[in-house]
């Protein structure tokens, strides 16, 4: 496909709304929390589910302290135990010593704290006797899905993972995905369908790694349910989390040259704050360090992806204080870096002005944007700051409503009269690219766009300084 066709591939508004969230959370909570396992067998007794101080407000407050804007609840994991009041099985909270609809409690807390809510409903169900029967199980699953879609207000994401094994009867189910998707579109047209779905792609690992070139324009076959299932996790193997990302180049111009059918398919980075997805008391001292989490944020939310950070509630039904402390530290670190945009008050020059898309738009954090007057793959944008400042970060964003176009860019800072130093070079930008570089003092900053599809766009640029001048652990080894 040529570039003219590539840039015709553009996001749906529901994908833009999802990507704008940037930093989101997962809550893995359920019977596994009480059995200390990652995957339940489906044979667990609901009597085990007994959180002593369950407090979904506390979960939401912890997220808010980190600047997280949405969360996804494991309404049902592979063991089939439901955290919600379902009419389709007795294997739920309603048969437990804590007979309350946890999904409803979380929905109320999200409303109170201004967080968006999404749901994880595992199609793989190791408890349900009709699993593996085809139509009968699809009816059962759609019944539960419809409950989820109609009772908890507006949802932003329905999250389906690719794990698909045998049921308690030894049978495997072939899911009627098209039927599930149609139900979601009917009840929640603004929600994205993630991972085994057409709207949001799994980045390919559970280790918090984003590709250095993360493309959102990809071959449609990437979203085929067969391909997703074949590529996803089938075994509960901790080594899996460290497996290298499959295929580094998914969407370069060269890679897409022979393709005929493309879609907008942005990446999500799901990773846990602890080693496991569910809470295990022995992992209380293994909450990831601040620097690691900050790197996840900068390389995922700032790498044309969305960060989905898992924070598992404990057996009390609360977020453990170690995780709470780390989340508050992370929120403070992000604020300290990104709250003060040092390009405010700067002037911006792009050579020939385009009156319909002026350069000044780059300084406004809204939907307006800049594009060059001519159809040129290259461009130079120079910012003159009000005075000399120390910088450690540049945040740049394309107007993805015009597709993803930038393929290579570099950043230079004027460090003295006649001396421009290269401080960063990168490839893709997309929705948001955070560039971190060694501290530099400068009054002038230049972004050189070296290659793009037809012409580049820029919706926003901001420059920042990390007061702590942290050195983050290595990112993107691939
Ligand atoms: C995987 C599941 O098997 C894990 O238990 C976890 O829910 C993760 C987010 O998705 O495929």
CSV table of C-alpha atoms and ligand atoms in Angstrom, one decimal:
chain,number,residue,atom,x,y,z
A,1,UNK,CA,0.0,0.0,0.0
A,2,UNK,CA,1.3,3.5,-0.7
A,3,UNK,CA,1.3,6.4,1.8
A,4,UNK,CA,-1.8,7.9,0.3
A,5,UNK,CA,-3.8,4.8,1.3
A,6,UNK,CA,-2.0,4.4,4.6
A,7,UNK,CA,-3.0,7.8,5.9
A,8,UNK,CA,-6.7,7.1,5.0
A,9,UNK,CA,-6.7,4.6,8.0
A,10,UNK,CA,-8.0,6.6,11.0
A,11,UNK,CA,-9.3,5.9,14.5
A,12,UNK,CA,-12.9,5.6,15.6
A,13,UNK,CA,-14.0,8.2,18.2
A,14,UNK,CA,-14.3,5.4,20.8
A,15,UNK,CA,-10.6,4.6,20.2
A,16,UNK,CA,-9.6,8.2,20.6
A,17,UNK,CA,-11.6,8.5,23.9
A,18,UNK,CA,-9.9,5.3,25.2
A,19,UNK,CA,-6.4,6.5,24.2
A,20,UNK,CA,-6.9,9.9,25.8
A,21,UNK,CA,-7.2,8.1,29.2
A,22,UNK,CA,-3.4,7.3,28.9
A,23,UNK,CA,-3.1,5.7,32.3
A,24,UNK,CA,-5.6,3.1,33.4
A,25,UNK,CA,-5.8,0.3,36.0
A,26,UNK,CA,-6.8,-3.4,36.3
A,27,UNK,CA,-8.2,-4.9,39.5
A,28,UNK,CA,-7.6,-8.7,39.6
A,29,UNK,CA,-9.8,-9.8,42.5
A,30,UNK,CA,-11.8,-13.0,43.1
A,31,UNK,CA,-11.6,-16.5,44.4
A,32,UNK,CA,-7.9,-16.6,43.6
A,33,UNK,CA,-7.3,-13.8,46.1
A,34,UNK,CA,-8.4,-16.3,48.8
A,35,UNK,CA,-6.7,-19.4,47.5
A,36,UNK,CA,-3.5,-17.7,46.7
A,37,UNK,CA,-3.5,-18.8,43.1
A,38,UNK,CA,-3.2,-17.2,39.7
A,39,UNK,CA,-5.6,-19.5,37.9
A,40,UNK,CA,-8.4,-21.2,39.8
A,41,UNK,CA,-9.7,-24.6,38.8
A,42,UNK,CA,-13.4,-23.8,39.0
A,43,UNK,CA,-13.9,-26.2,41.8
A,44,UNK,CA,-13.5,-23.7,44.6
A,45,UNK,CA,-16.3,-23.2,47.1
A,46,UNK,CA,-17.8,-19.7,47.1
A,47,UNK,CA,-17.6,-19.9,50.9
A,48,UNK,CA,-13.9,-19.0,50.5
A,49,UNK,CA,-14.8,-15.5,49.3
A,50,UNK,CA,-14.9,-13.4,52.4
A,51,UNK,CA,-13.3,-10.0,52.3
A,52,UNK,CA,-13.3,-8.6,55.8
A,53,UNK,CA,-13.2,-4.8,55.0
A,54,UNK,CA,-13.9,-4.5,51.3
A,55,UNK,CA,-13.8,-0.8,50.4
A,56,UNK,CA,-14.0,0.1,46.7
A,57,UNK,CA,-13.8,3.8,47.6
A,58,UNK,CA,-10.3,3.0,48.9
A,59,UNK,CA,-9.4,1.3,45.6
A,60,UNK,CA,-10.5,4.4,43.7
A,61,UNK,CA,-8.7,6.8,46.0
A,62,UNK,CA,-5.5,4.9,45.5
A,63,UNK,CA,-5.9,5.2,41.7
A,64,UNK,CA,-6.6,8.9,41.9
A,65,UNK,CA,-3.4,9.5,43.8
A,66,UNK,CA,-1.5,8.1,40.9
A,67,UNK,CA,-3.4,10.1,38.3
A,68,UNK,CA,-5.1,7.0,36.9
A,69,UNK,CA,-8.3,7.7,35.0
A,70,UNK,CA,-10.1,4.4,34.5
A,71,UNK,CA,-10.2,0.9,35.8
A,72,UNK,CA,-11.2,-2.6,34.7
A,73,UNK,CA,-12.6,-5.2,37.1
A,74,UNK,CA,-12.2,-9.0,36.7
A,75,UNK,CA,-16.0,-9.5,36.9
A,76,UNK,CA,-15.3,-13.2,36.1
A,77,UNK,CA,-11.9,-14.8,35.8
A,78,UNK,CA,-11.2,-18.3,34.2
A,79,UNK,CA,-12.4,-20.1,37.4
A,80,UNK,CA,-16.0,-18.9,36.6
A,81,UNK,CA,-16.6,-17.3,40.0
A,82,UNK,CA,-18.6,-14.1,39.4
A,83,UNK,CA,-18.1,-10.9,41.4
A,84,UNK,CA,-21.5,-9.7,40.3
A,85,UNK,CA,-25.1,-10.8,41.0
A,86,UNK,CA,-25.8,-13.0,38.0
A,87,UNK,CA,-29.0,-14.9,37.2
A,88,UNK,CA,-27.1,-17.5,35.2
A,89,UNK,CA,-25.0,-19.3,37.9
A,90,UNK,CA,-24.9,-19.7,41.6
A,91,UNK,CA,-21.1,-19.7,41.5
A,92,UNK,CA,-20.9,-16.0,42.5
A,93,UNK,CA,-20.5,-13.6,45.4
A,94,UNK,CA,-24.2,-14.1,46.1
A,95,UNK,CA,-23.4,-17.6,47.4
A,96,UNK,CA,-20.5,-16.4,49.5
A,97,UNK,CA,-20.3,-15.0,53.1
A,98,UNK,CA,-20.1,-11.6,51.4
A,99,UNK,CA,-23.3,-11.6,49.3
A,100,UNK,CA,-22.9,-8.2,47.7
A,101,UNK,CA,-22.4,-7.3,44.0
A,102,UNK,CA,-18.8,-6.1,43.9
A,103,UNK,CA,-19.2,-4.8,40.4
A,104,UNK,CA,-22.0,-2.5,41.5
A,105,UNK,CA,-20.0,-1.3,44.5
A,106,UNK,CA,-17.1,-0.5,42.3
A,107,UNK,CA,-19.3,1.2,39.7
A,108,UNK,CA,-20.7,3.5,42.5
A,109,UNK,CA,-17.2,4.3,43.7
A,110,UNK,CA,-16.0,5.1,40.1
A,111,UNK,CA,-18.9,7.5,39.7
A,112,UNK,CA,-18.0,9.2,43.0
A,113,UNK,CA,-14.3,9.5,42.1
A,114,UNK,CA,-14.8,10.4,38.4
A,115,UNK,CA,-13.2,7.2,37.1
A,116,UNK,CA,-14.3,5.4,34.0
A,117,UNK,CA,-15.1,1.7,34.4
A,118,UNK,CA,-14.5,-1.4,32.2
A,119,UNK,CA,-15.1,-5.1,32.7
A,120,UNK,CA,-13.1,-8.2,32.2
A,121,UNK,CA,-15.4,-11.2,31.6
A,122,UNK,CA,-13.4,-14.4,30.9
A,123,UNK,CA,-15.0,-16.5,28.2
A,124,UNK,CA,-13.0,-19.4,29.4
A,125,UNK,CA,-15.0,-20.7,32.3
A,126,UNK,CA,-13.6,-23.7,34.2
A,127,UNK,CA,-16.7,-24.0,36.4
A,128,UNK,CA,-19.7,-23.8,34.2
A,129,UNK,CA,-21.0,-27.3,33.2
A,130,UNK,CA,-22.3,-26.2,29.8
A,131,UNK,CA,-18.8,-24.9,28.8
A,132,UNK,CA,-17.7,-26.6,25.5
A,133,UNK,CA,-21.3,-27.3,24.3
A,134,UNK,CA,-21.2,-24.6,21.7
A,135,UNK,CA,-24.5,-22.7,21.3
A,136,UNK,CA,-25.7,-23.5,24.9
A,137,UNK,CA,-22.5,-21.9,26.4
A,138,UNK,CA,-22.7,-19.0,24.1
A,139,UNK,CA,-26.2,-18.3,25.3
A,140,UNK,CA,-25.0,-18.5,28.9
A,141,UNK,CA,-22.0,-16.2,28.2
A,142,UNK,CA,-24.2,-13.7,26.3
A,143,UNK,CA,-26.6,-13.7,29.2
A,144,UNK,CA,-23.8,-12.8,31.6
A,145,UNK,CA,-22.4,-10.3,29.2
A,146,UNK,CA,-25.7,-8.6,28.8
A,147,UNK,CA,-26.0,-8.3,32.6
A,148,UNK,CA,-22.6,-6.7,32.6
A,149,UNK,CA,-23.5,-4.4,29.7
A,150,UNK,CA,-26.7,-3.1,31.1
A,151,UNK,CA,-26.4,-2.8,34.9
A,152,UNK,CA,-23.3,-0.8,35.7
A,153,UNK,CA,-23.7,2.4,33.7
A,154,UNK,CA,-21.4,3.5,30.8
A,155,UNK,CA,-18.4,1.2,30.3
A,156,UNK,CA,-15.3,2.3,28.5
A,157,UNK,CA,-13.8,-1.1,27.8
A,158,UNK,CA,-14.8,-4.8,27.5
A,159,UNK,CA,-11.6,-6.8,28.0
A,160,UNK,CA,-11.3,-10.3,26.7
A,161,UNK,CA,-8.0,-12.2,27.1
A,162,UNK,CA,-6.9,-14.9,24.8
A,163,UNK,CA,-6.6,-17.8,27.3
A,164,UNK,CA,-8.9,-20.6,26.2
A,165,UNK,CA,-8.6,-24.0,27.7
A,166,UNK,CA,-10.8,-26.9,28.6
A,167,UNK,CA,-13.8,-26.7,30.9
A,168,UNK,CA,-14.4,-28.9,33.9
A,169,UNK,CA,-15.9,-31.5,31.5
A,170,UNK,CA,-12.7,-31.7,29.4
A,171,UNK,CA,-14.4,-29.9,26.5
A,172,UNK,CA,-13.1,-26.9,24.6
A,173,UNK,CA,-15.5,-24.1,23.6
A,174,UNK,CA,-15.4,-22.3,20.2
A,175,UNK,CA,-16.6,-18.9,21.0
A,176,UNK,CA,-19.1,-17.0,18.9
A,177,UNK,CA,-17.1,-13.8,19.0
A,178,UNK,CA,-19.2,-12.0,16.4
A,179,UNK,CA,-22.3,-12.5,18.6
A,180,UNK,CA,-20.5,-11.2,21.6
A,181,UNK,CA,-19.3,-8.1,19.7
A,182,UNK,CA,-22.7,-7.4,18.3
A,183,UNK,CA,-24.2,-7.4,21.8
A,184,UNK,CA,-21.5,-5.0,23.1
A,185,UNK,CA,-22.0,-2.6,20.2
A,186,UNK,CA,-25.8,-2.7,20.8
A,187,UNK,CA,-25.6,-1.9,24.5
A,188,UNK,CA,-22.3,0.0,24.8
A,189,UNK,CA,-21.5,1.5,21.4
A,190,UNK,CA,-18.8,3.8,22.9
A,191,UNK,CA,-16.9,1.0,24.7
A,192,UNK,CA,-13.7,-0.4,23.1
A,193,UNK,CA,-13.5,-4.2,22.8
A,194,UNK,CA,-9.9,-4.9,23.9
A,195,UNK,CA,-7.4,-7.7,23.2
A,196,UNK,CA,-9.6,-10.4,21.6
A,197,UNK,CA,-11.4,-7.7,19.9
A,198,UNK,CA,-11.3,-5.2,17.0
A,199,UNK,CA,-10.5,-2.0,18.8
A,200,UNK,CA,-7.5,-2.3,21.1
A,201,UNK,CA,-4.5,-4.6,20.6
A,202,UNK,CA,-2.4,-6.4,23.2
A,203,UNK,CA,1.2,-5.0,23.0
A,204,UNK,CA,2.5,-8.6,23.1
A,205,UNK,CA,4.0,-9.0,26.6
A,206,UNK,CA,3.1,-8.6,30.2
A,207,UNK,CA,6.4,-7.0,31.2
A,208,UNK,CA,5.4,-3.3,30.5
A,209,UNK,CA,7.4,-3.1,27.3
A,210,UNK,CA,6.4,-1.0,24.4
A,211,UNK,CA,8.1,-1.2,21.0
A,212,UNK,CA,10.4,1.7,20.1
A,213,UNK,CA,8.2,2.1,16.9
A,214,UNK,CA,4.6,1.5,18.0
A,215,UNK,CA,2.2,1.8,15.0
A,216,UNK,CA,-1.6,2.0,15.1
A,217,UNK,CA,-2.1,1.4,11.4
A,218,UNK,CA,-1.8,-2.4,10.9
A,219,UNK,CA,-3.0,-5.2,8.8
A,220,UNK,CA,-6.6,-6.2,9.6
A,221,UNK,CA,-5.5,-9.8,10.0
A,222,UNK,CA,-3.8,-8.8,13.3
A,223,UNK,CA,-7.3,-8.5,14.8
A,224,UNK,CA,-8.4,-11.9,13.7
A,225,UNK,CA,-9.5,-13.9,16.8
A,226,UNK,CA,-7.6,-16.9,15.6
A,227,UNK,CA,-4.4,-15.0,15.4
A,228,UNK,CA,-4.9,-13.3,18.8
A,229,UNK,CA,-5.7,-16.7,20.4
A,230,UNK,CA,-2.6,-18.4,18.8
A,231,UNK,CA,-0.3,-15.6,20.1
A,232,UNK,CA,-1.6,-15.3,23.6
A,233,UNK,CA,-0.9,-16.9,26.9
A,234,UNK,CA,-2.1,-20.5,27.2
A,235,UNK,CA,-0.2,-21.6,30.3
A,236,UNK,CA,0.3,-20.1,33.7
A,237,UNK,CA,4.0,-19.7,33.1
A,238,UNK,CA,5.8,-16.9,34.9
A,239,UNK,CA,8.6,-17.0,32.4
A,240,UNK,CA,6.0,-15.9,29.8
A,241,UNK,CA,6.1,-12.4,31.3
A,242,UNK,CA,9.7,-12.0,30.3
A,243,UNK,CA,9.4,-13.4,26.8
A,244,UNK,CA,10.5,-10.9,24.2
A,245,UNK,CA,7.8,-9.0,22.3
A,246,UNK,CA,6.8,-10.9,19.2
A,247,UNK,CA,7.7,-9.2,16.0
A,248,UNK,CA,9.3,-5.8,16.5
A,249,UNK,CA,8.1,-4.3,13.3
A,250,UNK,CA,4.3,-4.5,12.8
A,251,UNK,CA,3.5,-1.4,10.8
A,252,UNK,CA,6.5,0.3,9.1
A,253,UNK,CA,5.9,1.6,5.5
A,254,UNK,CA,8.1,-1.2,4.2
A,255,UNK,CA,6.2,-3.9,6.3
A,256,UNK,CA,2.8,-2.7,5.0
A,257,UNK,CA,3.9,-2.4,1.3
A,258,UNK,CA,2.2,-5.6,0.2
A,259,UNK,CA,-0.9,-5.3,2.4
A,260,UNK,CA,-4.3,-4.5,1.1
A,261,UNK,CA,-6.6,-4.4,4.1
A,262,UNK,CA,-5.6,-2.2,7.1
A,263,UNK,CA,-7.2,-1.0,10.3
A,264,UNK,CA,-6.5,1.4,13.2
A,265,UNK,CA,-5.4,-1.0,16.0
A,266,UNK,CA,-3.6,0.8,18.8
A,267,UNK,CA,-1.7,-1.0,21.6
A,268,UNK,CA,-2.4,-1.5,25.3
A,269,UNK,CA,0.3,-2.4,27.8
A,270,UNK,CA,-1.0,-4.5,30.6
A,271,UNK,CA,1.4,-5.2,33.5
A,272,UNK,CA,1.1,-5.8,37.2
A,273,UNK,CA,2.5,-3.7,40.0
A,274,UNK,CA,3.5,-7.0,41.6
A,275,UNK,CA,4.8,-10.2,40.1
A,276,UNK,CA,1.3,-11.8,40.1
A,277,UNK,CA,-2.0,-10.6,38.7
A,278,UNK,CA,-3.8,-11.6,41.9
A,279,UNK,CA,-2.8,-10.6,45.4
A,280,UNK,CA,-0.3,-12.9,47.2
A,281,UNK,CA,0.8,-11.9,50.7
A,282,UNK,CA,4.3,-13.1,50.0
A,283,UNK,CA,4.6,-10.5,47.3
A,284,UNK,CA,4.0,-7.5,49.6
A,285,UNK,CA,7.7,-6.7,49.4
A,286,UNK,CA,7.8,-7.1,45.6
A,287,UNK,CA,5.8,-4.0,44.6
A,288,UNK,CA,7.7,-2.6,41.6
A,289,UNK,CA,10.0,0.3,42.3
A,290,UNK,CA,8.9,3.9,41.5
A,291,UNK,CA,11.5,4.2,38.7
A,292,UNK,CA,10.1,1.0,36.9
A,293,UNK,CA,6.5,2.3,37.1
A,294,UNK,CA,7.6,5.7,35.9
A,295,UNK,CA,9.3,4.1,32.9
A,296,UNK,CA,6.1,2.1,32.2
A,297,UNK,CA,4.2,5.4,32.2
A,298,UNK,CA,6.6,7.2,30.0
A,299,UNK,CA,7.1,4.4,27.5
A,300,UNK,CA,3.5,3.3,27.3
A,301,UNK,CA,1.3,6.4,27.8
A,302,UNK,CA,4.2,8.2,26.1
A,303,UNK,CA,4.8,5.5,23.5
A,304,UNK,CA,1.6,5.6,21.5
A,305,UNK,CA,-0.1,3.1,23.8
A,306,UNK,CA,-2.2,3.0,26.9
A,307,UNK,CA,-0.8,1.8,30.2
A,308,UNK,CA,-3.1,-0.7,32.0
A,309,UNK,CA,-1.5,-1.2,35.5
A,310,UNK,CA,-2.8,-4.0,37.6
A,311,UNK,CA,-3.3,-3.4,41.3
A,312,UNK,CA,-4.7,-6.4,43.1
A,313,UNK,CA,-6.9,-5.9,46.1
A,314,UNK,CA,-6.0,-8.1,49.1
A,315,UNK,CA,-8.0,-10.6,51.2
A,316,UNK,CA,-9.4,-7.7,53.3
A,317,UNK,CA,-10.8,-6.3,50.0
A,318,UNK,CA,-8.4,-3.3,50.1
A,319,UNK,CA,-5.4,-2.2,48.3
A,320,UNK,CA,-2.4,-3.0,50.4
A,321,UNK,CA,-0.5,0.0,51.9
A,322,UNK,CA,2.7,-0.8,50.0
A,323,UNK,CA,0.8,-0.5,46.7
A,324,UNK,CA,-1.0,2.6,48.0
A,325,UNK,CA,2.3,4.3,48.9
A,326,UNK,CA,3.9,3.5,45.6
A,327,UNK,CA,0.9,4.8,43.6
A,328,UNK,CA,0.9,8.1,45.6
A,329,UNK,CA,4.7,8.4,44.9
A,330,UNK,CA,4.1,7.7,41.2
A,331,UNK,CA,1.3,10.3,41.0
A,332,UNK,CA,3.6,12.9,42.7
A,333,UNK,CA,6.5,12.1,40.3
A,334,UNK,CA,4.3,12.4,37.2
A,335,UNK,CA,2.9,15.7,38.5
A,336,UNK,CA,6.3,17.0,39.3
A,337,UNK,CA,7.5,16.4,35.8
A,338,UNK,CA,4.4,17.1,33.7
A,339,UNK,CA,2.5,19.8,35.5
A,340,UNK,CA,4.8,22.7,34.4
A,341,UNK,CA,5.0,23.0,30.7
A,342,UNK,CA,8.1,25.0,30.0
A,343,UNK,CA,7.0,25.8,26.4
A,344,UNK,CA,4.3,28.0,27.8
A,345,UNK,CA,5.0,31.6,26.5
A,346,UNK,CA,7.4,30.3,23.9
A,347,UNK,CA,7.2,31.2,20.3
A,348,UNK,CA,7.1,28.6,17.5
A,349,UNK,CA,8.4,28.8,14.0
A,350,UNK,CA,7.9,26.3,11.2
A,351,UNK,CA,9.1,28.1,8.1
A,352,UNK,CA,6.3,28.8,5.7
A,353,UNK,CA,3.1,29.4,7.7
A,354,UNK,CA,0.0,27.5,6.9
A,355,UNK,CA,-2.8,30.0,7.6
A,356,UNK,CA,-5.4,27.2,8.1
A,357,UNK,CA,-3.1,25.2,10.4
A,358,UNK,CA,-0.8,27.7,12.1
A,359,UNK,CA,2.3,26.7,14.1
A,360,UNK,CA,0.9,28.3,17.2
A,361,UNK,CA,-1.7,25.5,17.4
A,362,UNK,CA,1.2,23.2,18.6
A,363,UNK,CA,1.3,25.1,21.8
A,364,UNK,CA,-2.4,24.7,22.5
A,365,UNK,CA,-3.5,21.5,24.3
A,366,UNK,CA,-6.6,21.1,22.3
A,367,UNK,CA,-7.8,19.4,19.1
A,368,UNK,CA,-6.4,22.2,16.8
A,369,UNK,CA,-3.2,21.3,15.0
A,370,UNK,CA,-0.4,22.3,12.7
A,371,UNK,CA,0.5,20.8,9.3
A,372,UNK,CA,2.9,22.2,6.8
A,373,UNK,CA,1.7,24.4,4.0
A,374,UNK,CA,3.2,22.1,1.4
A,375,UNK,CA,2.9,18.3,1.1
A,376,UNK,CA,6.3,17.7,2.5
A,377,UNK,CA,7.5,14.6,4.4
A,378,UNK,CA,10.0,16.7,6.3
A,379,UNK,CA,9.7,19.7,8.6
A,380,UNK,CA,11.5,21.8,11.1
A,381,UNK,CA,9.8,23.3,14.1
A,382,UNK,CA,11.8,25.7,16.3
A,383,UNK,CA,10.7,26.8,19.8
A,384,UNK,CA,12.2,29.9,21.4
A,385,UNK,CA,11.6,29.9,25.1
A,386,UNK,CA,11.1,33.0,27.2
A,387,UNK,CA,14.5,32.4,28.8
A,388,UNK,CA,17.1,29.6,29.3
A,389,UNK,CA,15.6,26.6,31.1
A,390,UNK,CA,16.8,23.2,32.1
A,391,UNK,CA,14.8,20.5,30.2
A,392,UNK,CA,14.6,16.7,30.6
A,393,UNK,CA,11.5,15.8,28.6
A,394,UNK,CA,9.6,16.6,25.4
A,395,UNK,CA,6.1,15.5,24.9
A,396,UNK,CA,4.8,15.6,21.3
A,397,UNK,CA,1.5,14.5,19.8
A,398,UNK,CA,0.2,14.0,16.3
A,399,UNK,CA,-3.4,14.7,15.4
A,400,UNK,CA,-4.3,11.1,14.9
A,401,UNK,CA,-7.7,12.0,13.4
A,402,UNK,CA,-5.4,12.6,10.4
A,403,UNK,CA,-3.8,9.1,10.9
A,404,UNK,CA,-0.4,8.3,12.2
A,405,UNK,CA,2.3,9.8,9.9
A,406,UNK,CA,5.6,10.6,11.5
A,407,UNK,CA,8.3,7.9,10.9
A,408,UNK,CA,11.5,9.5,12.0
A,409,UNK,CA,12.4,12.6,14.0
A,410,UNK,CA,15.1,14.1,16.1
A,411,UNK,CA,15.3,16.9,18.7
A,412,UNK,CA,18.1,19.4,19.0
A,413,UNK,CA,18.8,22.0,21.6
A,414,UNK,CA,20.8,25.2,21.1
A,415,UNK,CA,23.4,25.0,24.0
A,416,UNK,CA,25.5,28.0,23.0
A,417,UNK,CA,25.8,30.5,20.1
A,418,UNK,CA,26.2,28.4,16.9
A,419,UNK,CA,26.0,25.1,18.7
A,420,UNK,CA,23.0,22.8,18.3
A,421,UNK,CA,23.3,19.5,20.2
A,422,UNK,CA,21.2,16.4,19.2
A,423,UNK,CA,19.4,15.4,22.4
A,424,UNK,CA,17.0,12.7,21.1
A,425,UNK,CA,16.2,10.7,18.0
A,426,UNK,CA,13.0,8.7,17.6
A,427,UNK,CA,10.8,7.0,15.0
A,428,UNK,CA,7.0,7.0,15.6
A,429,UNK,CA,5.1,9.6,17.6
A,430,UNK,CA,1.4,8.8,17.2
A,431,UNK,CA,-1.1,9.8,19.9
A,432,UNK,CA,1.7,10.8,22.4
A,433,UNK,CA,5.4,10.4,22.5
A,434,UNK,CA,7.4,11.3,25.6
A,435,UNK,CA,11.1,11.8,24.9
A,436,UNK,CA,13.3,11.7,27.9
A,437,UNK,CA,16.9,12.9,27.5
A,438,UNK,CA,19.9,14.0,29.7
A,439,UNK,CA,19.3,17.4,31.3
A,440,UNK,CA,20.1,20.2,29.0
A,441,UNK,CA,20.0,24.0,29.5
A,442,UNK,CA,18.6,25.8,26.5
A,443,UNK,CA,16.6,28.7,25.2
A,444,UNK,CA,15.9,27.1,21.8
A,445,UNK,CA,14.6,23.7,20.9
A,446,UNK,CA,14.1,22.2,17.4
A,447,UNK,CA,12.1,19.2,16.3
A,448,UNK,CA,13.3,17.9,12.9
A,449,UNK,CA,10.8,15.6,11.3
A,450,UNK,CA,12.9,13.6,8.9
A,451,UNK,CA,10.3,11.2,7.4
A,452,UNK,CA,6.6,11.0,7.4
A,453,UNK,CA,3.7,9.7,5.4
A,454,UNK,CA,2.8,12.5,2.9
A,455,UNK,CA,3.1,15.3,5.5
A,456,UNK,CA,3.3,15.4,9.3
A,457,UNK,CA,0.9,16.9,11.8
A,458,UNK,CA,1.5,18.1,15.4
A,459,UNK,CA,-1.3,18.7,17.8
A,460,UNK,CA,0.8,19.5,20.8
A,461,UNK,CA,4.3,19.9,22.2
A,462,UNK,CA,5.3,20.4,25.8
A,463,UNK,CA,8.8,20.5,27.4
A,464,UNK,CA,9.4,19.6,31.0
A,465,UNK,CA,12.0,19.2,33.6
A,466,UNK,CA,12.2,16.3,36.1
A,467,UNK,CA,13.4,18.0,39.3
A,468,UNK,CA,14.7,14.6,40.6
A,469,UNK,CA,16.7,14.1,37.4
A,470,UNK,CA,16.1,10.3,37.8
A,471,UNK,CA,17.8,7.7,35.8
A,472,UNK,CA,15.2,5.1,34.8
A,473,UNK,CA,16.0,1.4,34.3
A,474,UNK,CA,16.6,0.5,30.7
A,475,UNK,CA,13.5,0.7,28.5
A,476,UNK,CA,12.7,-1.1,25.3
A,477,UNK,CA,15.6,-3.5,25.0
A,478,UNK,CA,14.1,-4.8,21.7
B,1,LIG,C1,-4.2,-13.4,31.0
B,1,LIG,C2,-4.9,-14.3,32.1
B,1,LIG,O1,-4.7,-15.6,31.9
B,1,LIG,C3,-4.2,-13.8,33.4
B,1,LIG,O2,-4.7,-14.5,34.5
B,1,LIG,C4,-4.6,-12.3,33.5
B,1,LIG,O3,-6.0,-12.2,33.7
B,1,LIG,C5,-4.1,-11.5,32.3
B,1,LIG,C6,-4.5,-10.1,32.3
B,1,LIG,O4,-4.6,-12.1,31.1
B,1,LIG,O5,-4.3,-13.9,29.8
